[in-house]
PDB file of C-alpha atoms in Angstrom:
ATOM      1  CA  UNK A  23       0.680 -20.106  20.751  1.00 38.00           C
ATOM      2  CA  UNK A  24       3.805 -20.791  18.705  1.00 44.00           C
ATOM      3  CA  UNK A  25       6.578 -18.243  18.428  1.00 49.00           C
ATOM      4  CA  UNK A  26       5.874 -17.499  14.778  1.00 51.00           C
ATOM      5  CA  UNK A  27       2.228 -16.817  15.597  1.00 65.00           C
ATOM      6  CA  UNK A  28       3.008 -14.218  18.257  1.00 91.00           C
ATOM      7  CA  UNK A  29       2.444 -11.356  15.848  1.00 97.00           C
ATOM      8  CA  UNK A  30       0.268  -8.281  16.337  1.00 97.00           C
ATOM      9  CA  UNK A  31      -0.439  -5.517  13.854  1.00 98.00           C
ATOM     10  CA  UNK A  32      -1.595  -2.150  15.188  1.00 98.00           C
ATOM     11  CA  UNK A  33      -3.365  -0.270  12.437  1.00 98.00           C
ATOM     12  CA  UNK A  34      -6.195   1.875  11.163  1.00 98.00           C
ATOM     13  CA  UNK A  35      -8.441   0.336   8.535  1.00 97.00           C
ATOM     14  CA  UNK A  36      -8.220   3.186   5.995  1.00 96.00           C
ATOM     15  CA  UNK A  37      -4.441   3.620   6.083  1.00 97.00           C
ATOM     16  CA  UNK A  38      -2.725   2.438   2.887  1.00 96.00           C
ATOM     17  CA  UNK A  39       0.463   1.924   4.889  1.00 97.00           C
ATOM     18  CA  UNK A  40      -1.336  -0.448   7.240  1.00 98.00           C
ATOM     19  CA  UNK A  41      -3.008  -2.238   4.350  1.00 98.00           C
ATOM     20  CA  UNK A  42       0.379  -2.919   2.761  1.00 98.00           C
ATOM     21  CA  UNK A  43       1.501  -4.744   5.884  1.00 98.00           C
ATOM     22  CA  UNK A  44      -1.816  -6.552   6.344  1.00 98.00           C
ATOM     23  CA  UNK A  45      -1.709  -7.860   2.762  1.00 98.00           C
ATOM     24  CA  UNK A  46       1.954  -8.862   3.099  1.00 98.00           C
ATOM     25  CA  UNK A  47       1.185 -10.907   6.213  1.00 98.00           C
ATOM     26  CA  UNK A  48      -1.654 -12.623   4.345  1.00 97.00           C
ATOM     27  CA  UNK A  49       0.551 -13.331   1.333  1.00 96.00           C
ATOM     28  CA  UNK A  50       3.237 -14.859   3.547  1.00 96.00           C
ATOM     29  CA  UNK A  51       0.653 -16.911   5.432  1.00 95.00           C
ATOM     30  CA  UNK A  52       1.625 -15.462   8.820  1.00 96.00           C
ATOM     31  CA  UNK A  53      -1.098 -15.684  11.502  1.00 96.00           C
ATOM     32  CA  UNK A  54      -1.492 -12.376  13.331  1.00 97.00           C
ATOM     33  CA  UNK A  55      -3.770 -10.424  15.620  1.00 97.00           C
ATOM     34  CA  UNK A  56      -5.044  -7.115  14.305  1.00 97.00           C
ATOM     35  CA  UNK A  57      -5.685  -4.214  16.678  1.00 97.00           C
ATOM     36  CA  UNK A  58      -7.618  -1.238  15.294  1.00 97.00           C
ATOM     37  CA  UNK A  59      -6.290   2.040  16.683  1.00 97.00           C
ATOM     38  CA  UNK A  60      -8.266   5.224  17.233  1.00 96.00           C
ATOM     39  CA  UNK A  61      -5.749   7.788  16.031  1.00 93.00           C
ATOM     40  CA  UNK A  62      -7.611  10.594  17.806  1.00 92.00           C
ATOM     41  CA  UNK A  63      -7.147   8.717  21.082  1.00 95.00           C
ATOM     42  CA  UNK A  64      -3.989   6.655  20.704  1.00 94.00           C
ATOM     43  CA  UNK A  65      -3.692   3.607  22.907  1.00 95.00           C
ATOM     44  CA  UNK A  66      -0.933   3.228  25.508  1.00 96.00           C
ATOM     45  CA  UNK A  67       0.341   0.226  23.543  1.00 95.00           C
ATOM     46  CA  UNK A  68       0.725   2.251  20.355  1.00 96.00           C
ATOM     47  CA  UNK A  69       2.597   4.977  22.240  1.00 95.00           C
ATOM     48  CA  UNK A  70       4.757   2.323  23.884  1.00 96.00           C
ATOM     49  CA  UNK A  71       5.634   0.483  20.678  1.00 96.00           C
ATOM     50  CA  UNK A  72       6.103   3.558  18.461  1.00 96.00           C
ATOM     51  CA  UNK A  73       7.156   6.382  20.807  1.00 95.00           C
ATOM     52  CA  UNK A  74       8.979   8.322  18.067  1.00 94.00           C
ATOM     53  CA  UNK A  75       6.285   8.797  15.416  1.00 94.00           C
ATOM     54  CA  UNK A  76       3.230   7.581  17.372  1.00 95.00           C
ATOM     55  CA  UNK A  77       1.731   6.339  14.096  1.00 96.00           C
ATOM     56  CA  UNK A  78       0.462   3.143  12.540  1.00 98.00           C
ATOM     57  CA  UNK A  79       1.364   0.617  11.303  1.00 98.00           C
ATOM     58  CA  UNK A  80       3.292  -1.042  14.074  1.00 98.00           C
ATOM     59  CA  UNK A  81       4.163  -4.730  13.933  1.00 98.00           C
ATOM     60  CA  UNK A  82       4.888  -6.440  17.247  1.00 98.00           C
ATOM     61  CA  UNK A  83       6.685  -9.788  16.993  1.00 97.00           C
ATOM     62  CA  UNK A  84       7.418 -11.597  20.232  1.00 95.00           C
ATOM     63  CA  UNK A  85       7.245  -8.323  22.146  1.00 94.00           C
ATOM     64  CA  UNK A  86       9.574  -6.462  19.774  1.00 95.00           C
ATOM     65  CA  UNK A  87       8.107  -3.642  17.716  1.00 97.00           C
ATOM     66  CA  UNK A  88       8.836  -2.603  14.133  1.00 98.00           C
ATOM     67  CA  UNK A  89       7.407   0.594  12.638  1.00 97.00           C
ATOM     68  CA  UNK A  90       7.260   2.273   9.208  1.00 96.00           C
ATOM     69  CA  UNK A  91       5.523   0.197   6.542  1.00 97.00           C
ATOM     70  CA  UNK A  92       8.457  -0.394   4.195  1.00 96.00           C
ATOM     71  CA  UNK A  93      10.736  -1.350   7.089  1.00 97.00           C
ATOM     72  CA  UNK A  94       8.046  -3.762   8.304  1.00 98.00           C
ATOM     73  CA  UNK A  95       7.714  -5.344   4.859  1.00 98.00           C
ATOM     74  CA  UNK A  96      11.449  -6.006   4.732  1.00 97.00           C
ATOM     75  CA  UNK A  97      11.391  -7.369   8.276  1.00 98.00           C
ATOM     76  CA  UNK A  98       8.557  -9.750   7.407  1.00 98.00           C
ATOM     77  CA  UNK A  99      10.340 -11.100   4.345  1.00 97.00           C
ATOM     78  CA  UNK A 100      13.659 -11.547   6.157  1.00 96.00           C
ATOM     79  CA  UNK A 101      12.164 -13.090   9.296  1.00 96.00           C
ATOM     80  CA  UNK A 102       9.819 -15.492   7.502  1.00 96.00           C
ATOM     81  CA  UNK A 103      12.105 -16.279   4.582  1.00 91.00           C
ATOM     82  CA  UNK A 104       9.899 -19.000   3.184  1.00 88.00           C
ATOM     83  CA  UNK A 105       8.101 -18.732  -0.144  1.00 90.00           C
ATOM     84  CA  UNK A 106       6.488 -16.654  -1.397  1.00 92.00           C
ATOM     85  CA  UNK A 107       9.129 -13.979  -1.153  1.00 94.00           C
ATOM     86  CA  UNK A 108       8.074 -10.337  -1.241  1.00 95.00           C
ATOM     87  CA  UNK A 109      11.509  -9.268  -2.464  1.00 95.00           C
ATOM     88  CA  UNK A 110      13.595 -11.119  -5.087  1.00 91.00           C
ATOM     89  CA  UNK A 111      16.540 -13.108  -3.764  1.00 91.00           C
ATOM     90  CA  UNK A 112      18.922 -11.722  -6.374  1.00 91.00           C
ATOM     91  CA  UNK A 113      20.517  -8.473  -5.065  1.00 93.00           C
ATOM     92  CA  UNK A 114      20.227  -6.627  -8.360  1.00 91.00           C
ATOM     93  CA  UNK A 115      16.603  -7.606  -8.923  1.00 89.00           C
ATOM     94  CA  UNK A 116      15.883  -6.706  -5.303  1.00 92.00           C
ATOM     95  CA  UNK A 117      17.369  -3.245  -5.868  1.00 92.00           C
ATOM     96  CA  UNK A 118      15.157  -2.733  -8.924  1.00 90.00           C
ATOM     97  CA  UNK A 119      12.049  -3.728  -6.986  1.00 91.00           C
ATOM     98  CA  UNK A 120      13.023  -1.337  -4.183  1.00 94.00           C
ATOM     99  CA  UNK A 121      13.454   1.436  -6.744  1.00 93.00           C
ATOM    100  CA  UNK A 122       9.994   0.974  -8.247  1.00 93.00           C
ATOM    101  CA  UNK A 123       8.422   0.497  -4.828  1.00 95.00           C
ATOM    102  CA  UNK A 124       9.875   3.877  -3.855  1.00 96.00           C
ATOM    103  CA  UNK A 125       8.483   5.352  -7.058  1.00 96.00           C
ATOM    104  CA  UNK A 126       5.008   3.961  -6.354  1.00 96.00           C
ATOM    105  CA  UNK A 127       5.269   5.625  -2.936  1.00 96.00           C
ATOM    106  CA  UNK A 128       5.801   8.917  -4.771  1.00 97.00           C
ATOM    107  CA  UNK A 129       2.649   8.179  -6.786  1.00 97.00           C
ATOM    108  CA  UNK A 130       0.783   7.662  -3.513  1.00 96.00           C
ATOM    109  CA  UNK A 131       1.985  10.985  -2.131  1.00 96.00           C
ATOM    110  CA  UNK A 132       1.154  12.795  -5.360  1.00 97.00           C
ATOM    111  CA  UNK A 133      -2.358  11.320  -5.347  1.00 97.00           C
ATOM    112  CA  UNK A 134      -2.903  12.819  -1.902  1.00 96.00           C
ATOM    113  CA  UNK A 135      -1.975  16.241  -3.308  1.00 96.00           C
ATOM    114  CA  UNK A 136      -4.587  15.716  -6.034  1.00 97.00           C
ATOM    115  CA  UNK A 137      -7.253  14.982  -3.431  1.00 96.00           C
ATOM    116  CA  UNK A 138      -6.270  18.127  -1.547  1.00 95.00           C
ATOM    117  CA  UNK A 139      -6.747  20.128  -4.736  1.00 94.00           C
ATOM    118  CA  UNK A 140      -3.160  21.368  -4.914  1.00 95.00           C
ATOM    119  CA  UNK A 141      -2.233  23.269  -8.069  1.00 92.00           C
ATOM    120  CA  UNK A 142      -0.715  21.170 -10.877  1.00 94.00           C
ATOM    121  CA  UNK A 143      -0.919  18.033  -8.725  1.00 96.00           C
ATOM    122  CA  UNK A 144      -3.094  16.184 -11.241  1.00 96.00           C
ATOM    123  CA  UNK A 145      -0.658  16.928 -14.046  1.00 96.00           C
ATOM    124  CA  UNK A 146       2.213  15.641 -11.920  1.00 97.00           C
ATOM    125  CA  UNK A 147       0.186  12.552 -10.983  1.00 97.00           C
ATOM    126  CA  UNK A 148      -0.505  11.658 -14.630  1.00 97.00           C
ATOM    127  CA  UNK A 149       3.156  12.173 -15.454  1.00 97.00           C
ATOM    128  CA  UNK A 150       4.224   9.778 -12.719  1.00 97.00           C
ATOM    129  CA  UNK A 151       1.705   7.160 -13.881  1.00 97.00           C
ATOM    130  CA  UNK A 152       3.094   7.493 -17.415  1.00 96.00           C
ATOM    131  CA  UNK A 153       6.654   7.001 -16.154  1.00 95.00           C
ATOM    132  CA  UNK A 154       5.549   3.937 -14.194  1.00 94.00           C
ATOM    133  CA  UNK A 155       3.725   2.535 -17.233  1.00 93.00           C
ATOM    134  CA  UNK A 156       6.797   2.989 -19.437  1.00 92.00           C
ATOM    135  CA  UNK A 157       9.064   1.599 -16.752  1.00 89.00           C
ATOM    136  CA  UNK A 158       7.033  -1.592 -16.696  1.00 84.00           C
ATOM    137  CA  UNK A 159       6.854  -1.748 -20.478  1.00 83.00           C
ATOM    138  CA  UNK A 160      10.568  -1.223 -21.064  1.00 81.00           C
ATOM    139  CA  UNK A 161      11.968  -3.577 -18.447  1.00 74.00           C
ATOM    140  CA  UNK A 162      11.723  -7.194 -17.385  1.00 66.00           C
ATOM    141  CA  UNK A 163       9.285  -5.973 -14.729  1.00 63.00           C
ATOM    142  CA  UNK A 164       6.686  -6.414 -17.459  1.00 54.00           C
ATOM    143  CA  UNK A 165       6.012  -9.887 -16.014  1.00 53.00           C
ATOM    144  CA  UNK A 166       4.691  -8.118 -12.939  1.00 62.00           C
ATOM    145  CA  UNK A 167       1.494  -7.254 -14.787  1.00 67.00           C
ATOM    146  CA  UNK A 168       0.567 -10.920 -15.181  1.00 71.00           C
ATOM    147  CA  UNK A 169      -0.359 -12.340 -11.785  1.00 78.00           C
ATOM    148  CA  UNK A 170      -1.456 -15.722 -13.082  1.00 75.00           C
ATOM    149  CA  UNK A 171       0.956 -18.535 -12.337  1.00 74.00           C
ATOM    150  CA  UNK A 172       3.179 -16.599  -9.955  1.00 81.00           C
ATOM    151  CA  UNK A 173       3.256 -15.389  -6.374  1.00 86.00           C
ATOM    152  CA  UNK A 174       2.330 -11.896  -5.272  1.00 92.00           C
ATOM    153  CA  UNK A 175       5.339  -9.723  -4.533  1.00 93.00           C
ATOM    154  CA  UNK A 176       6.130  -6.295  -3.145  1.00 95.00           C
ATOM    155  CA  UNK A 177       5.199  -4.321  -6.264  1.00 94.00           C
ATOM    156  CA  UNK A 178       1.838  -6.079  -6.476  1.00 94.00           C
ATOM    157  CA  UNK A 179       1.169  -5.086  -2.878  1.00 96.00           C
ATOM    158  CA  UNK A 180       2.250  -1.496  -3.475  1.00 96.00           C
ATOM    159  CA  UNK A 181       0.162  -0.981  -6.619  1.00 95.00           C
ATOM    160  CA  UNK A 182      -3.040  -2.608  -5.354  1.00 96.00           C
ATOM    161  CA  UNK A 183      -2.975  -0.584  -2.137  1.00 97.00           C
ATOM    162  CA  UNK A 184      -2.149   2.655  -3.988  1.00 97.00           C
ATOM    163  CA  UNK A 185      -4.685   2.400  -6.820  1.00 97.00           C
ATOM    164  CA  UNK A 186      -7.110  -0.317  -5.750  1.00 97.00           C
ATOM    165  CA  UNK A 187      -9.800   2.136  -4.597  1.00 97.00           C
ATOM    166  CA  UNK A 188      -9.599   4.236  -7.752  1.00 97.00           C
ATOM    167  CA  UNK A 189     -13.300   3.909  -8.629  1.00 97.00           C
ATOM    168  CA  UNK A 190     -14.416   5.314  -5.274  1.00 98.00           C
ATOM    169  CA  UNK A 191     -11.724   7.994  -5.428  1.00 97.00           C
ATOM    170  CA  UNK A 192     -12.824   9.080  -8.899  1.00 97.00           C
ATOM    171  CA  UNK A 193     -16.428   9.323  -7.750  1.00 97.00           C
ATOM    172  CA  UNK A 194     -15.721  11.387  -4.635  1.00 97.00           C
ATOM    173  CA  UNK A 195     -12.986  13.708  -5.909  1.00 97.00           C
ATOM    174  CA  UNK A 196     -14.242  14.065  -9.486  1.00 96.00           C
ATOM    175  CA  UNK A 197     -10.925  13.293 -11.174  1.00 96.00           C
ATOM    176  CA  UNK A 198      -9.832  10.498 -13.481  1.00 96.00           C
ATOM    177  CA  UNK A 199      -7.352   8.286 -11.638  1.00 96.00           C
ATOM    178  CA  UNK A 200      -6.797   5.396 -14.013  1.00 95.00           C
ATOM    179  CA  UNK A 201      -7.307   5.330 -17.783  1.00 95.00           C
ATOM    180  CA  UNK A 202      -7.297   1.967 -19.565  1.00 94.00           C
ATOM    181  CA  UNK A 203      -6.237   3.627 -22.826  1.00 95.00           C
ATOM    182  CA  UNK A 204      -3.435   5.822 -21.495  1.00 95.00           C
ATOM    183  CA  UNK A 205      -1.949   3.272 -19.057  1.00 94.00           C
ATOM    184  CA  UNK A 206      -3.120  -0.145 -20.310  1.00 93.00           C
ATOM    185  CA  UNK A 207      -0.461  -2.171 -18.465  1.00 91.00           C
ATOM    186  CA  UNK A 208      -1.215  -0.542 -15.123  1.00 93.00           C
ATOM    187  CA  UNK A 209      -4.925  -0.990 -15.743  1.00 94.00           C
ATOM    188  CA  UNK A 210      -4.673  -4.687 -16.614  1.00 91.00           C
ATOM    189  CA  UNK A 211      -2.260  -5.318 -13.748  1.00 92.00           C
ATOM    190  CA  UNK A 212      -4.558  -3.666 -11.228  1.00 94.00           C
ATOM    191  CA  UNK A 213      -7.673  -5.317 -12.644  1.00 93.00           C
ATOM    192  CA  UNK A 214      -6.159  -8.784 -12.274  1.00 92.00           C
ATOM    193  CA  UNK A 215      -5.043  -8.046  -8.701  1.00 94.00           C
ATOM    194  CA  UNK A 216      -8.449  -6.744  -7.606  1.00 94.00           C
ATOM    195  CA  UNK A 217     -10.028 -10.095  -8.456  1.00 92.00           C
ATOM    196  CA  UNK A 218      -7.703 -12.137  -6.242  1.00 93.00           C
ATOM    197  CA  UNK A 219      -9.456 -13.632  -3.170  1.00 94.00           C
ATOM    198  CA  UNK A 220      -6.601 -12.582  -0.888  1.00 95.00           C
ATOM    199  CA  UNK A 221      -7.017  -8.963  -2.022  1.00 96.00           C
ATOM    200  CA  UNK A 222     -10.791  -9.038  -1.617  1.00 96.00           C
ATOM    201  CA  UNK A 223     -10.254 -10.379   1.898  1.00 96.00           C
ATOM    202  CA  UNK A 224      -8.462  -7.225   3.043  1.00 96.00           C
ATOM    203  CA  UNK A 225     -10.500  -4.736   0.987  1.00 97.00           C
ATOM    204  CA  UNK A 226     -12.902  -2.619   3.078  1.00 96.00           C
ATOM    205  CA  UNK A 227     -16.568  -2.422   1.994  1.00 97.00           C
ATOM    206  CA  UNK A 228     -17.114   0.030  -0.865  1.00 97.00           C
ATOM    207  CA  UNK A 229     -19.682   2.108   1.049  1.00 97.00           C
ATOM    208  CA  UNK A 230     -17.320   2.422   4.003  1.00 97.00           C
ATOM    209  CA  UNK A 231     -14.554   3.640   1.695  1.00 98.00           C
ATOM    210  CA  UNK A 232     -16.908   6.171   0.093  1.00 98.00           C
ATOM    211  CA  UNK A 233     -17.912   7.546   3.490  1.00 97.00           C
ATOM    212  CA  UNK A 234     -14.294   7.905   4.562  1.00 97.00           C
ATOM    213  CA  UNK A 235     -13.304   9.650   1.318  1.00 97.00           C
ATOM    214  CA  UNK A 236     -16.201  12.095   1.717  1.00 97.00           C
ATOM    215  CA  UNK A 237     -14.986  12.742   5.265  1.00 96.00           C
ATOM    216  CA  UNK A 238     -11.517  13.526   3.925  1.00 95.00           C
ATOM    217  CA  UNK A 239     -12.841  15.769   1.171  1.00 95.00           C
ATOM    218  CA  UNK A 240     -15.484  17.675   3.112  1.00 95.00           C
ATOM    219  CA  UNK A 241     -13.876  17.963   6.532  1.00 93.00           C
ATOM    220  CA  UNK A 242     -10.182  17.016   6.767  1.00 91.00           C
ATOM    221  CA  UNK A 243      -8.897  18.663   3.582  1.00 89.00           C
ATOM    222  CA  UNK A 244     -11.002  21.792   4.142  1.00 84.00           C
ATOM    223  CA  UNK A 245      -9.781  22.309   7.698  1.00 71.00           C
ATOM    224  CA  UNK A 246      -7.349  25.220   8.141  1.00 71.00           C
ATOM    225  CA  UNK A 247      -3.729  24.240   8.669  1.00 59.00           C
ATOM    226  CA  UNK A 248      -2.446  24.533  12.226  1.00 55.00           C
TER     227      UNK A 248
END
């Protein structure tokens, strides 16, 4: 096996952080082995490669481990610096992409609060989606919404993993996640990404996602805090 191919991703199929890395590896065309972790019974390898947080994802490249999804994404793009690039080459454009990627992470965290039923979380979530919509509309990042004729980049990966399961989420949690009228750019962007073969390749079966979301709603989020 060649040096570039000596890549292993330790993950859990339902983790959005793992899915970001999995999609990035696919986009970059990097062959890798995927190891599904049971987070209730963590493997010795996971504990070895991520002794600090003991979480997924963990990328192992030639025996060296990298953890935390955003750190892994940067590592992938810098190590395999061929096209397509996940981050722009220009430092200023790269800083803007990092900014909006960080903002999409806030959207992800806010969505989790919505699912947990936290007070005013839905209002905050809609506000963040509106800010993201206007940020796209009022900047050159508007080209991000049109995937045709260009390569997939970091923001595409972030948005598809954050909002790609919105139909199942709406069904299980009984809230409106994405509105084509209120956030038309986000809606069209996401809709075009969902149809890409590379995205379908890493998307879990709909029924499996539904079952997991019901598990979160009915068991995990109702469990008393320790």
